[in-house]
Short mmCIF file of C-alpha atoms in Angstrom, two decimals:
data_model
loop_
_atom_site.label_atom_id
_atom_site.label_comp_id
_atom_site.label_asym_id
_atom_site.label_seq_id
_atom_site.Cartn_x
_atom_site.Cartn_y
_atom_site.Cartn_z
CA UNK W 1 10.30 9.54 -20.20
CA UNK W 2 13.02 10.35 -17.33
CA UNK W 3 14.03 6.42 -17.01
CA UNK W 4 17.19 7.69 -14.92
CA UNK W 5 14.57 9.21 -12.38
CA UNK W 6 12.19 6.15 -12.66
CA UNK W 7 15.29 3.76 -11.98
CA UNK W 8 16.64 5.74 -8.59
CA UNK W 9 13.02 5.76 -7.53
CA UNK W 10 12.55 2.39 -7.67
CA UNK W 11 15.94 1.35 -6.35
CA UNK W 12 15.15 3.76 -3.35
CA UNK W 13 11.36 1.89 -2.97
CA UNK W 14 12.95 -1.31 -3.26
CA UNK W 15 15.59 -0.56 -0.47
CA UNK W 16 12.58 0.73 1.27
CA UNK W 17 10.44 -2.23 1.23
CA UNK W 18 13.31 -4.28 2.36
CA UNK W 19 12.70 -2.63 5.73
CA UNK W 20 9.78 -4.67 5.99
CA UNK W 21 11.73 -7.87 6.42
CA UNK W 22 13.13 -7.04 9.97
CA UNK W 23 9.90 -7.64 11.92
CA UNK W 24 9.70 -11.52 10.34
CA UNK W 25 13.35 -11.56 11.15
CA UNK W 26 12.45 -10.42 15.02
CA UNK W 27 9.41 -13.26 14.84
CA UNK W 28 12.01 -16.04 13.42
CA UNK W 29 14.07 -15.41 16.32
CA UNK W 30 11.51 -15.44 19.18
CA UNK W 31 9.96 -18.53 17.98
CA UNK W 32 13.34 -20.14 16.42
CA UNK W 33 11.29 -21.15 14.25
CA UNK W 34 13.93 -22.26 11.52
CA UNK W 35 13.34 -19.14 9.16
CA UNK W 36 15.92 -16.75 10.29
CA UNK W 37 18.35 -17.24 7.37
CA UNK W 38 15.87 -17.17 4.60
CA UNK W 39 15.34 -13.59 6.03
CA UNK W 40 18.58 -12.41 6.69
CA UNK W 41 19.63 -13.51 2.87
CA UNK W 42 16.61 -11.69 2.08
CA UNK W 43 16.96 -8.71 3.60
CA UNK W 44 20.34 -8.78 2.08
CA UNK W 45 19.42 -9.36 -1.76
CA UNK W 46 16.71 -6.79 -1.20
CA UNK W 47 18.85 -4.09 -0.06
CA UNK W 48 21.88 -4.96 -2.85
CA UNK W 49 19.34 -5.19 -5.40
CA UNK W 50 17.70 -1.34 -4.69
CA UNK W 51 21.01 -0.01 -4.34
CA UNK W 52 22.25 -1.49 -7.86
CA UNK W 53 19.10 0.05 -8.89
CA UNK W 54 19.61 3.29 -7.37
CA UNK W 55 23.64 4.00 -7.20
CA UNK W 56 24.29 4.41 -10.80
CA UNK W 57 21.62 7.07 -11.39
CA UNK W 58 21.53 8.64 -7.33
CA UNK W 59 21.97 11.79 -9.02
CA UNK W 60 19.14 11.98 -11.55
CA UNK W 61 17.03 14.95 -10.75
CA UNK W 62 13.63 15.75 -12.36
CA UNK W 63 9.81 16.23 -12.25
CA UNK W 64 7.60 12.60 -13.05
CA UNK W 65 5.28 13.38 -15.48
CA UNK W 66 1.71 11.36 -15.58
CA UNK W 67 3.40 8.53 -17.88
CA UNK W 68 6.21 8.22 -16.24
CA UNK W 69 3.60 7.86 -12.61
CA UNK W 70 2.10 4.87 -14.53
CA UNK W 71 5.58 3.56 -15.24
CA UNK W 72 6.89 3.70 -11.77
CA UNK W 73 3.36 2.02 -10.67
CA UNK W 74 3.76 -0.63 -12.66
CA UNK W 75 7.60 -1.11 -12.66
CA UNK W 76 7.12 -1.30 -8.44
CA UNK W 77 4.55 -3.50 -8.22
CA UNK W 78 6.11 -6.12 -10.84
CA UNK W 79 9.28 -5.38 -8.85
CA UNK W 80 7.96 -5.72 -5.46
CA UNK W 81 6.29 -8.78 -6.20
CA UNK W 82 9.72 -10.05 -7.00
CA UNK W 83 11.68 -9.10 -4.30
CA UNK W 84 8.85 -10.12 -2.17
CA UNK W 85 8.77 -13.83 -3.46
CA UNK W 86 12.65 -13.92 -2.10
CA UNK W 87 11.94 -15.20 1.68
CA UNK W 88 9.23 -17.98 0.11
CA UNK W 89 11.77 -19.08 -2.20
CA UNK W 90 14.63 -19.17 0.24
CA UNK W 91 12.64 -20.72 3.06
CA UNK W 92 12.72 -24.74 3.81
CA UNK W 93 9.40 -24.78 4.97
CA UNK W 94 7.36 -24.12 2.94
CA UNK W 95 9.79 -25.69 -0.07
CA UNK W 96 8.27 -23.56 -3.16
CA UNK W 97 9.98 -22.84 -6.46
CA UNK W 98 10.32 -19.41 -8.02
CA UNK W 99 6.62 -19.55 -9.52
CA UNK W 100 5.01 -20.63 -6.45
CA UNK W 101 7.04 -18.19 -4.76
CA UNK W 102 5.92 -15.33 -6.67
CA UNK W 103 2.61 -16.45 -6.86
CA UNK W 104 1.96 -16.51 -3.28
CA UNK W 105 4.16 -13.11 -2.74
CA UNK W 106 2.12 -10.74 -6.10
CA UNK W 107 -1.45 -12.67 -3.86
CA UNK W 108 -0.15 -11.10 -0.95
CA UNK W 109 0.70 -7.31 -2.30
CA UNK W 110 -2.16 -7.29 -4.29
CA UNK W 111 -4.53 -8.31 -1.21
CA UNK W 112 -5.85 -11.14 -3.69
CA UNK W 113 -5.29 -14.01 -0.69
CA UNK W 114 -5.43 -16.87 -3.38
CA UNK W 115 -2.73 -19.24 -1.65
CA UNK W 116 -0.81 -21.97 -3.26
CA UNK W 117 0.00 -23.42 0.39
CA UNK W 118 -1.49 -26.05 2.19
CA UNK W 119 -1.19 -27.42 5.96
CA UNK W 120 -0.14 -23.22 7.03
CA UNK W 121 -0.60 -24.15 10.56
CA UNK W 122 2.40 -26.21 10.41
CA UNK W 123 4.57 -23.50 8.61
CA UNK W 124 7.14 -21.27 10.54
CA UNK W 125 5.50 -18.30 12.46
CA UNK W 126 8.08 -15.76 10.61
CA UNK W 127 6.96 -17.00 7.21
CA UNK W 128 3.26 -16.40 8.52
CA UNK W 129 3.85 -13.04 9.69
CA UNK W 130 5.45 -11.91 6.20
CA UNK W 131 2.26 -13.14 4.55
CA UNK W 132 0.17 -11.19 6.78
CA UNK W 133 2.77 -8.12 6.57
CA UNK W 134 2.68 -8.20 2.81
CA UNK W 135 -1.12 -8.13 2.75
CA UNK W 136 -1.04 -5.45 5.14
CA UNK W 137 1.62 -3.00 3.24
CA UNK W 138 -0.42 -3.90 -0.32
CA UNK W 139 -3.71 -2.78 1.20
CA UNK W 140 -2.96 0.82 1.33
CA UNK W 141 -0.17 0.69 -1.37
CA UNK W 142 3.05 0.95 -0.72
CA UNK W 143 4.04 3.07 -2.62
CA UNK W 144 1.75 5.94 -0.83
CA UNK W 145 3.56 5.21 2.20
CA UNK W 146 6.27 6.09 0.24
CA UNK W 147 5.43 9.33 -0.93
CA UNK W 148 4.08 10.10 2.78
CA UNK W 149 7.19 9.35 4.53
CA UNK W 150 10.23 9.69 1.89
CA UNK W 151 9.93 13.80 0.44
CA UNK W 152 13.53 13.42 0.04
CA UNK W 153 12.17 11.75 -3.23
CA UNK W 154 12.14 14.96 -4.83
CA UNK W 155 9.77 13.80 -7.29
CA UNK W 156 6.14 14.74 -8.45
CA UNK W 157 4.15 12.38 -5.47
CA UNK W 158 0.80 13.64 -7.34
CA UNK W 159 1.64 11.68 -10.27
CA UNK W 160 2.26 8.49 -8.12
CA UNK W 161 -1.03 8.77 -6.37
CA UNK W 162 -3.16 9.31 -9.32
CA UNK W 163 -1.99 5.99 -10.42
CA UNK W 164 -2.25 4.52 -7.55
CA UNK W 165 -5.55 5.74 -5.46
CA UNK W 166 -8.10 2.58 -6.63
CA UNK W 167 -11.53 4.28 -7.78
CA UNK W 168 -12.84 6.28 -10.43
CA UNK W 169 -11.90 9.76 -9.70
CA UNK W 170 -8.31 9.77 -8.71
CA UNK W 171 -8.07 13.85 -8.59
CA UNK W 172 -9.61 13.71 -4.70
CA UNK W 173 -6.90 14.71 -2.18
CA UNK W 174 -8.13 15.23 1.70
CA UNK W 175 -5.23 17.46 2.10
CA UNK W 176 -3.91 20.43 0.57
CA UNK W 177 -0.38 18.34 0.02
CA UNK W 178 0.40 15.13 -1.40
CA UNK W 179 2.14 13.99 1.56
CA UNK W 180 -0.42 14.92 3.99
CA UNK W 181 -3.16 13.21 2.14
CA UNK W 182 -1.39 9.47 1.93
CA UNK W 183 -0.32 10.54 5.92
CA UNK W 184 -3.85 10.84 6.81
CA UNK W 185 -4.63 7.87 5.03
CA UNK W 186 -2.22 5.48 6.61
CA UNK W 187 -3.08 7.12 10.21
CA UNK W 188 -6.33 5.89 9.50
CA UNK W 189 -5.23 2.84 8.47
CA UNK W 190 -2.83 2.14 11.27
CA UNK W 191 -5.67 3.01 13.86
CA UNK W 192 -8.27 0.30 11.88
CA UNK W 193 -5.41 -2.18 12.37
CA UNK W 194 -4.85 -1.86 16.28
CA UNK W 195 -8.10 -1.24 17.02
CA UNK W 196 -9.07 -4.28 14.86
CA UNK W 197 -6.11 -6.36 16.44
CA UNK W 198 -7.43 -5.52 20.30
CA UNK W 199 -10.98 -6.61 19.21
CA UNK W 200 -9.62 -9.91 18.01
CA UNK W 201 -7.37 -10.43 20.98
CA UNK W 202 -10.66 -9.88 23.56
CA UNK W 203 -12.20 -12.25 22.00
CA UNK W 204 -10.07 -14.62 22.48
CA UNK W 205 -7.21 -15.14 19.44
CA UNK W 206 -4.15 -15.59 20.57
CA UNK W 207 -2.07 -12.25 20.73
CA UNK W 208 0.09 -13.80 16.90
CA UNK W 209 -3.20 -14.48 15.60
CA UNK W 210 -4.65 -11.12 16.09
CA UNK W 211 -2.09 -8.83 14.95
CA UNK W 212 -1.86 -10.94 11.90
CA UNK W 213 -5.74 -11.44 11.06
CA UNK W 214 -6.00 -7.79 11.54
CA UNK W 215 -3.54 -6.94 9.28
CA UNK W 216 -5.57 -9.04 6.49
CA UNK W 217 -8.79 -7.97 7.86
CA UNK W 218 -8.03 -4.40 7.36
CA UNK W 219 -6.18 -4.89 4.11
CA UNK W 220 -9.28 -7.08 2.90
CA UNK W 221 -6.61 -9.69 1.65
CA UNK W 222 -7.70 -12.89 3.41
CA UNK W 223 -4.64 -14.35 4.16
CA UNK W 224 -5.23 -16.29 7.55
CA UNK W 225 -2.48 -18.20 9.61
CA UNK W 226 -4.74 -21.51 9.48
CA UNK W 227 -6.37 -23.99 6.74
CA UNK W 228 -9.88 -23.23 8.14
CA UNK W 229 -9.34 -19.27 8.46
CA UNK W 230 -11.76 -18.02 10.29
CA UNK W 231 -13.72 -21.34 11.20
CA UNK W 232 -10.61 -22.19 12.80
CA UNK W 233 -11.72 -20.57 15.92
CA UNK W 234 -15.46 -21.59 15.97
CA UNK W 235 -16.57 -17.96 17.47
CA UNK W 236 -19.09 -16.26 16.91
CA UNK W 237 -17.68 -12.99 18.19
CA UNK W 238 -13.94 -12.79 16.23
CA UNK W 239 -17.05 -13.43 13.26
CA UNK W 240 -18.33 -10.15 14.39
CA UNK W 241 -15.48 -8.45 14.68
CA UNK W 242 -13.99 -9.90 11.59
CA UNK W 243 -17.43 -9.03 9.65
CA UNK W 244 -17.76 -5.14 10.90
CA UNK W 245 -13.89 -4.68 9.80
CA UNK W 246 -14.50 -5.72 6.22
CA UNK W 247 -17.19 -3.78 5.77
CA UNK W 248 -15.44 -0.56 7.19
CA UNK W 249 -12.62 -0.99 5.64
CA UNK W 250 -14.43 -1.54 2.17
CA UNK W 251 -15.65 2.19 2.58
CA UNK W 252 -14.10 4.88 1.03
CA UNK W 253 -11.25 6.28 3.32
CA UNK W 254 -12.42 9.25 2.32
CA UNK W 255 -15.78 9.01 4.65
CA UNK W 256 -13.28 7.56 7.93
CA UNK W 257 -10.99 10.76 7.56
CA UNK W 258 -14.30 12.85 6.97
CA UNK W 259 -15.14 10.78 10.35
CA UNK W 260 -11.82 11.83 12.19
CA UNK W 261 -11.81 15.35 11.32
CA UNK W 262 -15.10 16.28 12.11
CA UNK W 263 -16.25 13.70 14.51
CA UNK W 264 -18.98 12.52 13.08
CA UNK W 265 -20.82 9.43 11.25
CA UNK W 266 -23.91 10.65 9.85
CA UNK W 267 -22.39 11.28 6.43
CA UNK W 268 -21.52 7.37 6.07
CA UNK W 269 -25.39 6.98 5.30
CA UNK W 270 -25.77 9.99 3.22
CA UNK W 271 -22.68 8.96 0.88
CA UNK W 272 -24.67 7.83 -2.29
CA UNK W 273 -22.38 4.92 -2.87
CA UNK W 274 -21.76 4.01 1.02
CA UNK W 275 -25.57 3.26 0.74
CA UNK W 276 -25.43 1.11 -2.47
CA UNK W 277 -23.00 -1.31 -1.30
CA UNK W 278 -24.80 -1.77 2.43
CA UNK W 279 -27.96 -2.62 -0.19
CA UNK W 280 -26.10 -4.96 -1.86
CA UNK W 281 -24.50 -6.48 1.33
CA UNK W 282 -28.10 -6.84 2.94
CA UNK W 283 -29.76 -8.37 -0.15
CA UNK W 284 -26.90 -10.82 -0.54
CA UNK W 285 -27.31 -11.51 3.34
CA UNK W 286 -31.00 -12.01 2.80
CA UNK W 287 -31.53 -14.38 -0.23
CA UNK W 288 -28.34 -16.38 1.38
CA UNK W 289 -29.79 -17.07 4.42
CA UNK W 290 -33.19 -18.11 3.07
CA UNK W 291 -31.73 -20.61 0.70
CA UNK W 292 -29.36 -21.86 3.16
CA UNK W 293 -32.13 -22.45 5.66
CA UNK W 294 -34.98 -23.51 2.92
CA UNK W 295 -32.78 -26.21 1.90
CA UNK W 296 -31.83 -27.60 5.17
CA UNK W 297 -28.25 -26.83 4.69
CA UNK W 298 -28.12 -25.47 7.82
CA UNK W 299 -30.78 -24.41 10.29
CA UNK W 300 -32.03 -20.87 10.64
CA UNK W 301 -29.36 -19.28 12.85
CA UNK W 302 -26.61 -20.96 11.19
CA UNK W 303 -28.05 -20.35 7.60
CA UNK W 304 -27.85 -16.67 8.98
CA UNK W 305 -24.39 -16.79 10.76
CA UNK W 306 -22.84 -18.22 7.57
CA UNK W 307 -24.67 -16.06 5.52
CA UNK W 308 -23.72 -12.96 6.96
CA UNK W 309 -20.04 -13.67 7.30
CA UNK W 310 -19.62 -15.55 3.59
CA UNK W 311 -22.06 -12.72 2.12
CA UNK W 312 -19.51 -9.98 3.73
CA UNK W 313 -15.94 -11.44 2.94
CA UNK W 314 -16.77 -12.32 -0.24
CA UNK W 315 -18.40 -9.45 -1.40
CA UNK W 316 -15.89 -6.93 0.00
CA UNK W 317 -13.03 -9.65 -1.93
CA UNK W 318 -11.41 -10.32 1.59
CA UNK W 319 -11.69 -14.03 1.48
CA UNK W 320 -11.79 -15.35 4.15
CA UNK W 321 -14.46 -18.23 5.32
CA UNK W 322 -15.92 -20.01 8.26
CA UNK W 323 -17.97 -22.54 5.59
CA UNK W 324 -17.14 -23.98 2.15
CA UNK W 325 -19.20 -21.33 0.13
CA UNK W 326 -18.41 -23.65 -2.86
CA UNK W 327 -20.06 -26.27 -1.61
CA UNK W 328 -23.33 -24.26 -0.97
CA UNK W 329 -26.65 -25.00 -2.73
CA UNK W 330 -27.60 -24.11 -5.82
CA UNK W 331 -26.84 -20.65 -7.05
CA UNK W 332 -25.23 -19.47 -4.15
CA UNK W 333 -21.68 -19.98 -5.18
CA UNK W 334 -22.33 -17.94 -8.53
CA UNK W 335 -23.93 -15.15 -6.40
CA UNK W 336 -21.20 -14.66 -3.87
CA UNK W 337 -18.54 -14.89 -6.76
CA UNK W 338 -20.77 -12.56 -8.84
CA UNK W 339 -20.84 -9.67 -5.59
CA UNK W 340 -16.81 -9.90 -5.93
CA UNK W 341 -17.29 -8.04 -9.21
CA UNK W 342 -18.76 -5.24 -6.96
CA UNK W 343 -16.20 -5.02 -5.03
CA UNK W 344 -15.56 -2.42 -2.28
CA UNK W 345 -16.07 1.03 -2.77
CA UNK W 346 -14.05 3.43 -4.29
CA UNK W 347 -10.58 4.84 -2.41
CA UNK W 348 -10.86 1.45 0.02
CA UNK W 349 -8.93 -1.30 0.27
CA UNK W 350 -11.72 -4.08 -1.92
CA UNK W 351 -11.07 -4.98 -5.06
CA UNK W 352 -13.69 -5.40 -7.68
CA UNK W 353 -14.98 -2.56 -10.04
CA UNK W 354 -15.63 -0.66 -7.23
CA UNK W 355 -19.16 0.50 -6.06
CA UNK W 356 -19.60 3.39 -7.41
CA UNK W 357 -18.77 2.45 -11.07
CA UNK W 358 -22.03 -0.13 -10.85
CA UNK W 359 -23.88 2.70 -9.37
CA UNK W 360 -22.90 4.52 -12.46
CA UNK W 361 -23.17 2.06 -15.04
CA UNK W 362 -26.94 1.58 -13.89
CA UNK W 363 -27.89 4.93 -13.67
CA UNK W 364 -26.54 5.38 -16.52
CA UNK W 365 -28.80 2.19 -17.95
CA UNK W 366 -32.03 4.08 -16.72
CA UNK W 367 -30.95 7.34 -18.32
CA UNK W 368 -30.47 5.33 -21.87
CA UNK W 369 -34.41 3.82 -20.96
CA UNK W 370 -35.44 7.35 -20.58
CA UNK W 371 -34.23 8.58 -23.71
CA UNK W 372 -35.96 6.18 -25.89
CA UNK W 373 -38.88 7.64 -24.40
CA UNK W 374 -37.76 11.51 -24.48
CA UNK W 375 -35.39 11.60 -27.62
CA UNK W 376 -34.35 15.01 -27.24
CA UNK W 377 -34.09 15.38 -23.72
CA UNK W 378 -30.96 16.20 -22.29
CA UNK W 379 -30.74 14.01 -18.51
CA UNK W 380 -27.61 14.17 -16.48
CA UNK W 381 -26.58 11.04 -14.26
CA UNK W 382 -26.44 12.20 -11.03
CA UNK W 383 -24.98 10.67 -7.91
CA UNK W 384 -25.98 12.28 -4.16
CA UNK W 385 -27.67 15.10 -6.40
CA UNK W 386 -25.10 15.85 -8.58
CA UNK W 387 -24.45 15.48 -11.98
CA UNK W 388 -21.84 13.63 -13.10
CA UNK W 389 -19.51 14.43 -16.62
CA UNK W 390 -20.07 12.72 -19.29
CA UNK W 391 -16.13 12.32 -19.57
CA UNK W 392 -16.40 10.31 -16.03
CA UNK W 393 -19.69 8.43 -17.71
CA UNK W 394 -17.81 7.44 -20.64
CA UNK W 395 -14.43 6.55 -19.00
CA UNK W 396 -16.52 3.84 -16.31
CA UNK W 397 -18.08 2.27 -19.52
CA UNK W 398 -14.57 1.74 -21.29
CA UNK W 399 -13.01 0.71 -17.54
CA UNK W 400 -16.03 -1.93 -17.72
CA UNK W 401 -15.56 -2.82 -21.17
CA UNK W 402 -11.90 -3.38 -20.61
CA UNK W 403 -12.64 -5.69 -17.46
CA UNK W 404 -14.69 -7.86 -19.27
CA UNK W 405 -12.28 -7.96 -22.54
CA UNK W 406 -9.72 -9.44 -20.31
CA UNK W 407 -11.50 -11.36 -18.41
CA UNK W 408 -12.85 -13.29 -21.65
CA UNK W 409 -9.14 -13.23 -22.71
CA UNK W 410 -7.68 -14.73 -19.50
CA UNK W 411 -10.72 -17.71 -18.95
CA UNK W 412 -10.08 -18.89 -22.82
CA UNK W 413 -6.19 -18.81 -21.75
CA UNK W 414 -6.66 -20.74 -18.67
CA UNK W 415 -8.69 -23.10 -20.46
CA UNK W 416 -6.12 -23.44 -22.31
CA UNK W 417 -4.13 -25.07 -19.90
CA UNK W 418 -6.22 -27.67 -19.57
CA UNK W 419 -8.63 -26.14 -16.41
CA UNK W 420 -12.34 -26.81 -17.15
CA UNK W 421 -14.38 -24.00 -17.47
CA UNK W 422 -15.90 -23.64 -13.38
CA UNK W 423 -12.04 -23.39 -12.59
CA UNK W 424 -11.06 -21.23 -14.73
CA UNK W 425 -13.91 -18.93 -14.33
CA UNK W 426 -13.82 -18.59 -11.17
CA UNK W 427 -9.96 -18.41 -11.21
CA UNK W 428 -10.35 -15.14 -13.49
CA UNK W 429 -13.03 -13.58 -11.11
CA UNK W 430 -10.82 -14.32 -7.73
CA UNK W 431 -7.44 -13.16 -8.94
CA UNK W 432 -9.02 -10.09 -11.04
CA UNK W 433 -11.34 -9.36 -8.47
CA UNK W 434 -8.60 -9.74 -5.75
CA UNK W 435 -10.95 -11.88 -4.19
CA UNK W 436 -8.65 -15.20 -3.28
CA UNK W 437 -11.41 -18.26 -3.17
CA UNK W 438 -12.36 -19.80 -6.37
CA UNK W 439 -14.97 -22.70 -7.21
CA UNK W 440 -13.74 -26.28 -8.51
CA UNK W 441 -10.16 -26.98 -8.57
CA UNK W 442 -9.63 -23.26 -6.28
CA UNK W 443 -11.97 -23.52 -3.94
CA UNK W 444 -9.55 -24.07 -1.33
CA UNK W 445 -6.06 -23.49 -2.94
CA UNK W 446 -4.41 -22.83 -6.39
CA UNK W 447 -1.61 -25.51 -5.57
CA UNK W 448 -2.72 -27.58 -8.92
CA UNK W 449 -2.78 -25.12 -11.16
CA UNK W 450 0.16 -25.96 -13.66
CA UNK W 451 2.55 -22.89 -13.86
CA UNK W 452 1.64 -21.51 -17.22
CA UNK W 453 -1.88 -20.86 -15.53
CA UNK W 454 -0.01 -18.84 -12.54
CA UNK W 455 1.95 -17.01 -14.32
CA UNK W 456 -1.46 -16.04 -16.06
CA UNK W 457 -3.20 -15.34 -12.72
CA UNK W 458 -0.11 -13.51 -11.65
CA UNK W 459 -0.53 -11.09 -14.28
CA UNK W 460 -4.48 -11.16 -13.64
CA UNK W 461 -3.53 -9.72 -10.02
CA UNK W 462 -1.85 -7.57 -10.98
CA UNK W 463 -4.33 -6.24 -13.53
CA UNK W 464 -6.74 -5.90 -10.36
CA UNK W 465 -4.62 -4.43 -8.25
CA UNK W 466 -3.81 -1.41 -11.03
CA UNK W 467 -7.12 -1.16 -11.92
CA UNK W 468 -6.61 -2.28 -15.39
CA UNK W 469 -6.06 0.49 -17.27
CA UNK W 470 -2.72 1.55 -15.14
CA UNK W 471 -1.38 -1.93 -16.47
CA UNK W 472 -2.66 -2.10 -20.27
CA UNK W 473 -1.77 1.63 -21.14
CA UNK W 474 1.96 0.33 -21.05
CA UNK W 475 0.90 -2.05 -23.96
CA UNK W 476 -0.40 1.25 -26.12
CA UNK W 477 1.88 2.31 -29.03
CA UNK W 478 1.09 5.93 -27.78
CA UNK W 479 2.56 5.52 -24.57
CA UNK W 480 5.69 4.76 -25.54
CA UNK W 481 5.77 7.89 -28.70
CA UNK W 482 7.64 11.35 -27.59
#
């Protein structure tokens, strides 16, 4: 392990991030909206805290191996979400202590969206821009940006995006460098964000509200600068344009830069796993709508408006809502939460298990069917016609095993804490997911949750935004040996 390395790195990162504090410190003083010297202290704590960080071991020089990749990963992101819980802490409005603080600032980077805060449309416009911002810088991961725009790292950026790139096969680079590859990636990402943000402000959100929803809508976090999110503006058309965002953005980046470079879409329907998660998306869509409208909940073309809309965000873990989902009859609420374990697809901004790894799992399901029929025959699973290894097959069965182990672990342990067993359930499945929205007691906000349960969720969060296995290798005995 080269700790001296992994320290400057992340005191550099840290002093990095703190960048991000000078547009809410612009925002603070155009509105004077009370905020400006939460930001200013924070900008100042962030920047003396990466430079104790970094100054004692500026000078450490060396190559990051893969372990030291998940360290850094890990380290950053449990670091970021502290230094990014400084401004909510500091603030006056809202008034949150440290675990609220940190809660709402680990929801933000991890694009999760769960919210402890209630009556946002009264809170300062600077401390609603940060949330969006947040979102927006967790979607892609920051630390990519990093590698893209800081080479003076002098560090193995290969290693850092392995652990980093959400999906299955991390090994995929669109570029022949490191650096080019997370470039194109935020290029893309910066374009789905303006041209997201224009679509929003044509249809009619003011010009705040649409560079922050599209920074949310693109990251698939959820975070919204009013109670009613997206209901807030009753239209039908920022539903549209919310709606075909999430869904792009929940495709692999890999099919927009594919897009970009050789201007064409055709290959969005031929991707194997683009197609699985549009199937999913419709069926949802379907079965929603008739229920909705079958039970006089709503009549046909709101049963349908709703549907689409709930069936989308919820399924691509974005979060946000224009009806209260939990509230819905039947098994509806289930379903939705149940699609969240789907997630988006692989290399996207969703959160979930990712697409492809349910494609995978049942394939490989159908291939286990087959054998019992043809013991000795030897049947590849194959995705888009090829076959897969059987290193990849076995690796998505322990990832699944693993998501389900903790999940079990972290629903007995919020039960614990005295949350029935809808709550907690749903808790799990919205903070491992990254989803935000829960059922019961977090349908609308985690604010009662006592703090041993955030601190829980926190970690839960987390554990979706690394993907599980980036996390819980730390906790391995063999990670640590030389």
């Amino acid at each position: 392990m080269h700790f001296s390395v992994i320290l400057r790195v992340i005191g550099l990162l840290v002093m990095v991030f703190s960048v991000s504090l000078i547009p809410p410190i612009i925002v603070s003083l155009i509105y004077a909206d009370g905020a400006l010297n939460a930001f200013l202290s924070a900008l100042g704590i962030n920047l003396l805290g990466g430079f104790l960080l970094w100054f004692p071991v500026r000078n450490a020089r060396g190559e990051l191996k893969i372990r030291d990749g998940f360290l850094v990963t890990v380290l950053f992101w449990t670091v970021l979400g502290l230094f990014g819980s400084v401004p909510f802490f500091l603030a006056e409005s809202p008034d949150l202590s440290f675990t609220d603080a940190l809660f709402e600032s680990i929801s933000g980077f991890t694009t999760t969206g769960a919210t402890i805060l209630t009556g946002i449309d009264d809170l300062p416009k600077s401390i609603l821009f940060y949330r969006q911002l947040v979102t927006w810088l967790g979607g892609m991961g920051i630390i990519v940006l990093a590698v893209a725009i800081m080479p003076m790292l002098g560090i193995g950026g290969m290693q850092l995006y392995r652990t980093e790139a959400p999906g299955p096969v991390k090994d995929t680079k669109l570029t022949p460098r490191i650096a080019g590859t997370a470039k194109a990636l935020w290029y893309i990402y910066a374009t789905l964000t303006s041209v997201c943000a224009l679509g929003y402000w044509i249809a009619g959100m003011s010009l705040f509200d649409a560079i922050c929803h599209s920074f949310s809508t693109v990251a698939i976090g959820g975070f919204s600068t009013h109670d009613e999110s997206i209901g807030y503006f009753n239209s039908v058309a920022i539903e549209m344009i919310c709606t075909f965002f999430m869904i792009v953005s929940a495709f692999n980046f890999a099919l927009h830069f594919f897009a970009w470079r050789h201007k064409s879409v055709w290959h969005y329907l031929k991707d194997p796993e683009a197609r699985f998660f549009l199937l999913i998306l419709f069926s949802t869509v379907i079965l929603s709508t008739l229920v909705l409208a079958m039970t006089s909940t709503f009549d046909w073309g709101t049963s349908l408006r709703y549907a689409v809309f709930e069936s989308v965000s919820i399924a691509t873990t974005s979060g946000f809502s224009t009806s209260d989902f939990a509230s819905w009859p039947h098994f509806l609420p289930f379903l939705l939460i149940v699609t969240s374990f789907v997630g988006g697809c692989a290399s996207s901004t969703g959160g979930g298990m990712k697409v492809i790894r349910i494609l995978l799992i049942l394939k490989q399901g159908v291939r286990e069917i087959q054998r019992l029929i043809h013991p000795n025959a030897v049947i590849p699973v194959k995705v888009g016609g090829k076959a897969i290894q059987e290193r990849v097959v076995s690796a998505v069965w322990g990832f699944f095993s693993a998501y389900l182990m903790v999940y079990v672990i972290l629903m007995i342990g919020l039960m614990a804490t005295g949350l029935d067993q809808v709550t907690a359930w749903s808790a799990v499945a919205a903070t491992l997911n990254n989803l935000g929205p829960g059922l019961g007691d977090v349908s609308s906000s985690f604010s009662s949750v006592s703090d041993p349960a955030k601190w829980m969720l926190c970690f839960s969060m987390l554990l979706g935004r690394l993907e599980v296995f980036t996390l819980l290798v730390l906790f391995t005995p063999m990670f640590w040996q030389k």
